[in-house]
Amino acid sequence: MKNKLVTTNDGSHSIFNPEINETYHSKHGAIVEAEHVFIKNGLLAENKSQFNILEVGFGTGLNALLTAQKAKQKNITINYHGIELYPVPKESYIELNFTDLIGEDKSELLKLHECSWEKGNKINDFFKLTKNKISLENYKSDTQFDIIYFDAFSPEKQPHLWNEEVFQNMYNLLKKDGFLVTYCAKGVVKRTMKAVGFEIVVLDGPPGKRQMTRANKFTFEK
Ligand SMILES: C[S@@+](CC[C@H](N)C(=O)[O-])C[C@H]1O[C@@H](n2cnc3c(N)ncnc32)[C@H](O)[C@@H]1O
């Protein structure tokens, strides 16, 4: 069965995957969700001028696009790595309406999709992108990350991507003051993260979701 383009409640597109019966983003708004979980509570939660960011599940490129836009606006330099096992095909990504809605040229999204895999690509002066076509379970990197955008399909649909081994790997890939953010706030996921050493912070979720999670590598002073 083929993936299908859908429109979410803020007017932005998402993709529906019929095989696992799940949409890439919240039906309440793809852009609104990404802005809340990954930009506001991820990128903008730390006051740094340079970030190494890892995204789990590059998908439509929405999180990378919004991060690149913010980087340009705020003079932040980003070294962005994205893992994706099933890249979105051209027939789908050319249809996505994200750039129209955020006031960017369509070419900004196309650059993210059409640059090479398995190598670093300079997208602009502020944004370097490395895409790896690999399963999260096999991912290794010499880079240490400031932030991980953990945007896998839900633990109900892909429990093997939310287990202790995966989160141990995520923990090890973070810098000592690094953190992971995810839309998911399920109890079992928070307990698994805690078991590998993360400090869990529960934050207000995006529209339609009560909560989301930030997992800190080291406990911050209270
Ligand atoms: C919830 S979607 C999010 C996509 C993306 N962040 C976006 O904004 O479009 C999850 C993504 O994880 C990818 N994925 C599924 N299994 C994977 C695996 N084992 N390793 C890496 N990525 C995987 C899917 O293809 C999909 O693109």
Coordinates of N, CA and C in Angstrom, one line a residue, residues 7 15 22 28 45 65 80 96 99-100 122 132 157 159 162 164 167 179 181 184 194 196 198-200 204 213 217:
T7 N -3.8 16.4 5.0 CA -3.7 17.7 5.5 C -4.1 17.7 7.0
I15 N 2.1 12.8 6.1 CA 2.0 11.6 5.3 C 1.4 10.5 6.1
E22 N -0.4 4.8 10.6 CA 0.0 6.0 11.4 C 0.4 7.1 10.5
H28 N -3.6 17.3 14.7 CA -3.9 18.6 15.1 C -3.0 19.7 14.5
A45 N 15.4 26.0 23.5 CA 15.5 25.8 25.0 C 16.9 26.0 25.5
L65 N 13.7 21.5 8.1 CA 13.4 22.7 7.5 C 13.2 23.8 8.5
Y80 N 23.5 19.2 11.4 CA 22.3 18.4 11.6 C 22.4 17.0 11.0
L96 N 4.6 18.5 -0.7 CA 4.5 19.1 0.6 C 4.4 20.6 0.7
T99 N 6.8 24.9 2.9 CA 7.5 26.1 2.7 C 6.6 27.3 2.4
D100 N 5.4 27.0 1.7 CA 4.4 28.1 1.5 C 3.9 28.6 2.9
K122 N 26.6 21.1 2.8 CA 26.4 22.4 3.2 C 25.1 23.0 2.5
N132 N 21.6 9.7 6.9 CA 22.1 8.3 6.9 C 20.9 7.4 6.7
K157 N 3.3 1.3 17.7 CA 3.5 0.8 16.3 C 5.0 0.2 16.1
P159 N 7.6 -0.7 18.8 CA 8.2 -0.8 20.1 C 9.7 -1.1 20.1
W162 N 11.9 1.9 20.8 CA 11.7 2.7 22.1 C 12.2 1.8 23.2
E164 N 15.3 -0.2 25.7 CA 16.4 0.2 26.5 C 17.7 0.3 25.7
F167 N 17.7 3.5 23.7 CA 17.9 4.7 24.5 C 19.3 4.8 25.1
F179 N 20.5 16.7 25.6 CA 19.2 16.2 25.9 C 18.4 15.7 24.7
V181 N 14.5 15.3 23.0 CA 13.0 15.7 23.1 C 12.2 14.8 22.2
C184 N 6.4 12.0 22.7 CA 5.8 10.9 23.5 C 6.0 11.1 25.0
K194 N 14.6 6.5 31.9 CA 15.2 6.7 33.3 C 16.1 5.5 33.6
V196 N 18.2 4.0 31.8 CA 19.5 4.2 31.2 C 20.2 5.4 31.7
F198 N 18.7 8.8 32.1 CA 18.2 10.1 31.8 C 17.4 10.6 33.0
E199 N 17.5 12.0 33.1 CA 16.5 12.7 34.0 C 15.3 13.1 33.1
I200 N 14.1 12.8 33.6 CA 12.9 13.0 32.8 C 12.3 14.3 33.2
D204 N 4.4 20.5 28.9 CA 3.1 20.6 28.2 C 3.3 20.2 26.8
T213 N 7.9 14.9 26.4 CA 9.1 14.6 27.3 C 10.4 15.2 26.8
K217 N 20.6 14.3 29.8 CA 21.6 13.4 30.1 C 22.1 13.5 31.6

